[in-house]
XYZ file of N, CA and C in Angstrom:
312
model
N -25.798 -1.887 -2.085
C -25.746 -0.810 -1.231
C -27.190 0.038 -2.380
N -27.328 0.396 -1.637
C -28.815 1.561 -2.172
C -28.326 1.954 -2.806
N -29.350 2.985 -4.079
C -28.454 3.353 -5.466
C -28.256 5.054 -5.108
N -29.567 5.248 -4.183
C -29.234 6.749 -3.002
C -27.971 7.111 -2.103
N -27.369 5.961 -2.027
C -25.572 6.010 -1.244
C -25.033 6.863 -2.406
N -25.409 6.622 -3.451
C -23.946 7.371 -4.531
C -24.531 8.648 -4.938
N -23.474 9.478 -5.124
C -23.720 10.989 -5.834
C -22.946 11.030 -6.795
N -23.822 11.809 -7.490
C -23.198 12.169 -8.878
C -22.385 13.111 -8.626
N -21.626 12.961 -9.229
C -19.830 13.870 -9.160
C -19.206 14.482 -10.292
N -19.788 13.787 -11.355
C -19.221 13.833 -12.759
C -19.153 13.190 -13.796
N -18.996 13.852 -15.119
C -19.067 12.693 -16.436
C -17.816 12.597 -17.079
N -18.189 11.252 -17.864
C -16.676 11.026 -18.802
C -17.243 12.529 -20.351
N -16.383 12.522 -20.487
C -16.527 13.528 -21.892
C -15.784 12.736 -23.219
N -15.053 13.481 -23.959
C -14.809 13.023 -25.274
C -12.998 12.293 -24.859
N -12.777 11.534 -25.792
C -11.490 10.866 -25.015
C -10.301 12.117 -25.699
N -9.048 11.675 -25.595
C -7.884 13.097 -26.073
C -6.629 12.320 -26.764
N -6.375 12.658 -27.811
C -5.402 11.531 -27.878
C -5.358 10.476 -28.310
N -4.407 9.757 -28.242
C -4.202 8.659 -28.495
C -3.824 7.580 -27.755
N -3.897 7.677 -26.654
C -2.920 6.761 -25.714
C -4.052 6.990 -24.073
N -5.468 7.038 -24.499
C -6.349 6.408 -23.565
C -6.896 7.884 -22.126
N -6.485 8.730 -22.865
C -6.461 9.913 -22.435
C -8.139 10.324 -22.077
N -8.885 10.539 -21.550
C -10.309 11.577 -21.334
C -10.623 12.565 -20.408
N -11.590 13.526 -20.949
C -11.710 14.887 -20.813
C -13.328 14.362 -19.532
N -12.813 15.041 -18.407
C -13.768 14.889 -17.708
C -14.620 15.759 -16.591
N -15.718 15.906 -17.285
C -16.991 17.657 -16.224
C -16.119 17.113 -14.865
N -16.229 17.304 -13.827
C -16.569 17.429 -12.359
C -17.349 18.273 -11.619
N -18.011 17.750 -10.376
C -19.153 18.794 -10.003
C -18.460 19.280 -8.521
N -17.319 19.077 -8.612
C -16.588 19.192 -7.086
C -16.205 20.516 -7.053
N -15.711 21.043 -5.825
C -15.752 22.226 -6.554
C -14.151 22.651 -6.649
N -13.329 22.058 -6.408
C -11.439 21.843 -6.736
C -11.354 20.451 -7.472
N -11.261 20.763 -8.842
C -10.873 19.372 -9.701
C -9.698 18.539 -9.296
N -8.951 18.740 -8.620
C -7.782 18.037 -8.157
C -8.348 17.308 -7.184
N -9.465 17.625 -6.272
C -10.311 16.626 -5.442
C -10.576 16.010 -5.793
N -11.285 16.042 -6.566
C -12.200 14.781 -7.174
C -11.416 13.314 -7.410
N -10.103 13.216 -7.361
C -9.251 12.893 -7.808
C -8.661 11.587 -6.492
N -9.013 12.583 -5.630
C -8.795 12.329 -4.262
C -10.576 11.252 -2.927
N -11.291 11.319 -3.563
C -12.357 11.539 -2.742
C -12.548 9.717 -2.255
N -11.854 8.660 -3.334
C -12.194 7.160 -3.219
C -12.856 6.746 -4.307
N -12.795 5.564 -4.427
C -13.115 4.824 -5.861
C -14.410 5.702 -6.279
N -14.110 6.201 -7.620
C -15.491 6.302 -8.269
C -16.343 5.693 -9.110
N -17.189 4.941 -8.983
C -18.141 4.113 -9.632
C -19.307 4.720 -10.754
N -19.510 3.417 -11.421
C -20.789 3.849 -11.664
C -22.115 3.837 -10.972
N -23.695 4.383 -11.821
C -24.532 3.972 -10.932
C -24.636 3.334 -10.059
N -24.518 1.955 -10.721
C -25.327 0.816 -9.521
C -24.092 0.606 -8.426
N -22.594 1.050 -8.688
C -21.650 0.755 -7.919
C -21.086 -0.555 -7.999
N -21.409 -1.242 -9.422
C -20.612 -2.294 -9.980
C -19.491 -2.164 -10.650
N -19.406 -1.346 -11.236
C -17.823 -0.937 -12.257
C -17.344 0.707 -11.186
N -15.734 -0.124 -10.577
C -15.227 1.258 -10.401
C -14.576 1.539 -11.150
N -13.887 2.931 -11.205
C -12.997 3.289 -12.146
C -11.769 4.005 -11.481
N -10.066 3.404 -11.394
C -8.670 4.213 -11.489
C -8.475 4.539 -11.752
N -8.996 6.180 -11.416
C -8.743 7.531 -12.485
C -7.500 8.049 -12.126
N -6.356 8.565 -12.798
C -5.172 9.772 -12.459
C -5.468 10.828 -13.505
N -5.526 12.295 -12.385
C -5.678 13.510 -12.762
C -3.915 13.333 -13.941
N -4.049 13.993 -15.309
C -3.426 14.472 -16.050
C -2.511 15.639 -16.580
N -4.061 16.192 -16.132
C -4.197 18.093 -16.355
C -4.867 18.629 -16.565
N -5.166 19.730 -16.207
C -6.705 20.331 -16.489
C -6.381 21.703 -17.579
N -7.346 21.335 -18.542
C -7.154 22.011 -19.793
C -9.513 22.619 -20.095
N -8.930 23.966 -20.166
C -9.992 24.492 -19.775
C -11.201 24.439 -19.184
N -10.854 23.762 -17.110
C -11.616 23.708 -16.145
C -12.795 22.436 -16.034
N -11.917 21.543 -17.440
C -11.864 20.523 -17.111
C -10.671 18.987 -17.145
N -11.096 18.233 -16.470
C -9.502 17.212 -16.143
C -9.783 16.711 -17.170
N -8.577 16.357 -17.779
C -7.897 15.318 -18.572
C -7.463 14.447 -17.578
N -7.853 12.851 -17.916
C -7.651 11.767 -16.529
C -7.140 10.490 -17.371
N -6.770 9.916 -16.990
C -5.733 8.744 -17.259
C -6.747 7.676 -16.941
N -7.113 6.439 -16.903
C -7.890 5.189 -16.388
C -7.341 4.186 -16.476
N -6.827 3.133 -15.532
C -6.086 2.257 -15.231
C -5.969 1.510 -16.921
N -5.323 0.573 -16.814
C -5.879 -0.434 -18.170
C -6.588 0.148 -19.276
N -6.456 1.595 -19.590
C -7.137 1.897 -20.717
C -5.959 2.632 -21.564
N -5.323 1.909 -22.759
C -4.421 2.496 -23.160
C -4.442 3.367 -24.277
N -6.058 2.765 -25.116
C -6.019 3.616 -26.127
C -6.903 4.644 -26.609
N -7.473 5.255 -27.345
C -8.735 6.552 -27.667
C -9.637 5.227 -27.600
N -10.026 4.530 -28.337
C -10.984 3.774 -28.674
C -11.215 2.750 -27.376
N -10.277 2.345 -26.545
C -10.718 2.007 -25.009
C -11.897 2.823 -24.410
N -11.688 4.209 -24.093
C -12.364 5.236 -23.792
C -13.193 5.854 -23.791
N -13.401 5.549 -25.998
C -14.417 5.874 -25.786
C -15.915 5.440 -25.725
N -15.753 4.142 -25.457
C -17.272 3.525 -25.021
C -17.564 4.277 -23.089
N -16.943 4.762 -22.886
C -16.915 5.925 -21.865
C -18.029 6.686 -21.894
N -17.698 7.516 -22.651
C -18.045 8.980 -23.555
C -19.372 9.201 -22.606
N -20.432 10.389 -22.296
C -21.394 10.379 -22.056
C -21.781 9.455 -20.304
N -21.055 8.618 -19.706
C -21.020 7.850 -19.048
C -21.245 8.979 -17.156
N -21.895 8.752 -16.174
C -21.999 9.616 -15.533
C -20.828 8.749 -14.269
N -20.172 9.655 -13.819
C -19.197 9.398 -12.623
C -19.798 9.694 -11.351
N -20.256 8.501 -10.694
C -20.726 8.508 -8.804
C -19.424 8.569 -7.372
N -19.392 9.014 -6.751
C -18.804 8.832 -5.136
C -19.887 7.936 -4.261
N -19.743 6.969 -3.874
C -20.532 6.516 -2.332
C -20.389 7.762 -1.220
N -21.522 8.404 -0.733
C -21.709 9.478 -0.201
C -20.907 8.910 1.178
N -20.371 8.347 1.278
C -19.910 7.565 3.194
C -18.448 8.283 2.695
N -17.752 8.487 1.443
C -16.789 9.184 1.304
C -16.481 10.346 1.262
N -17.510 11.062 0.717
C -17.635 12.619 1.077
C -16.604 12.732 1.846
N -15.784 13.949 2.106
C -14.983 14.362 3.671
C -15.902 14.893 4.166
N -15.321 14.886 6.042
C -16.584 15.619 7.063
C -16.109 16.948 6.857
N -17.206 17.568 7.016
C -17.441 18.728 6.751
C -17.615 19.638 8.260
N -17.494 21.111 8.707
C -17.537 21.634 9.447
C -18.753 22.058 10.149
N -18.417 22.274 11.062
C -20.005 22.851 11.961
C -20.656 23.701 11.079
N -21.827 23.752 11.292
C -22.323 24.989 10.228
C -22.191 24.828 8.672
N -21.513 23.779 8.091
C -21.301 23.727 6.529
C -22.408 21.997 6.258
N -22.440 22.556 5.007
C -23.686 21.712 4.452
C -23.099 20.849 3.119
N -23.910 20.012 2.756
C -23.841 19.367 0.889
C -25.242 19.452 0.628
N -25.110 19.501 -0.564
C -26.083 19.936 -1.128
C -27.062 18.966 -1.338
N -26.571 17.690 -1.135
C -27.387 16.515 -0.835
C -27.818 16.295 0.272
N -27.544 16.869 1.401
C -28.165 16.761 2.635
C -29.009 18.448 2.436
N -29.325 18.885 2.160
C -29.863 20.001 1.867
C -31.407 19.645 1.264
N -31.330 18.759 0.256
C -32.680 18.353 -0.783
C -33.668 17.685 0.678
N -34.963 17.824 0.343
C -36.375 17.145 1.093
C -35.926 17.818 2.041
């Protein structure tokens, strides 16, 4: 797949607690919807993350990743960007646009 098909929609932040939870900065209009769009992936699309929203704290999502159960396991994700394949974005109404569609 072409890299341009992937849209940057968030970043992993710092770990929270000891059980593998991590802060996520989302670039979506609704934090909860970030977790419902479809597979969240790395820039190359090869790594997929199965994320579950635990709670929202100070406008950041606190998430739990499947198979990441310790603080050390999520530490390696700190600073990594989170992408979504553009075909997984929800359909929009007539006369509405995504920013990605207005560029160029």
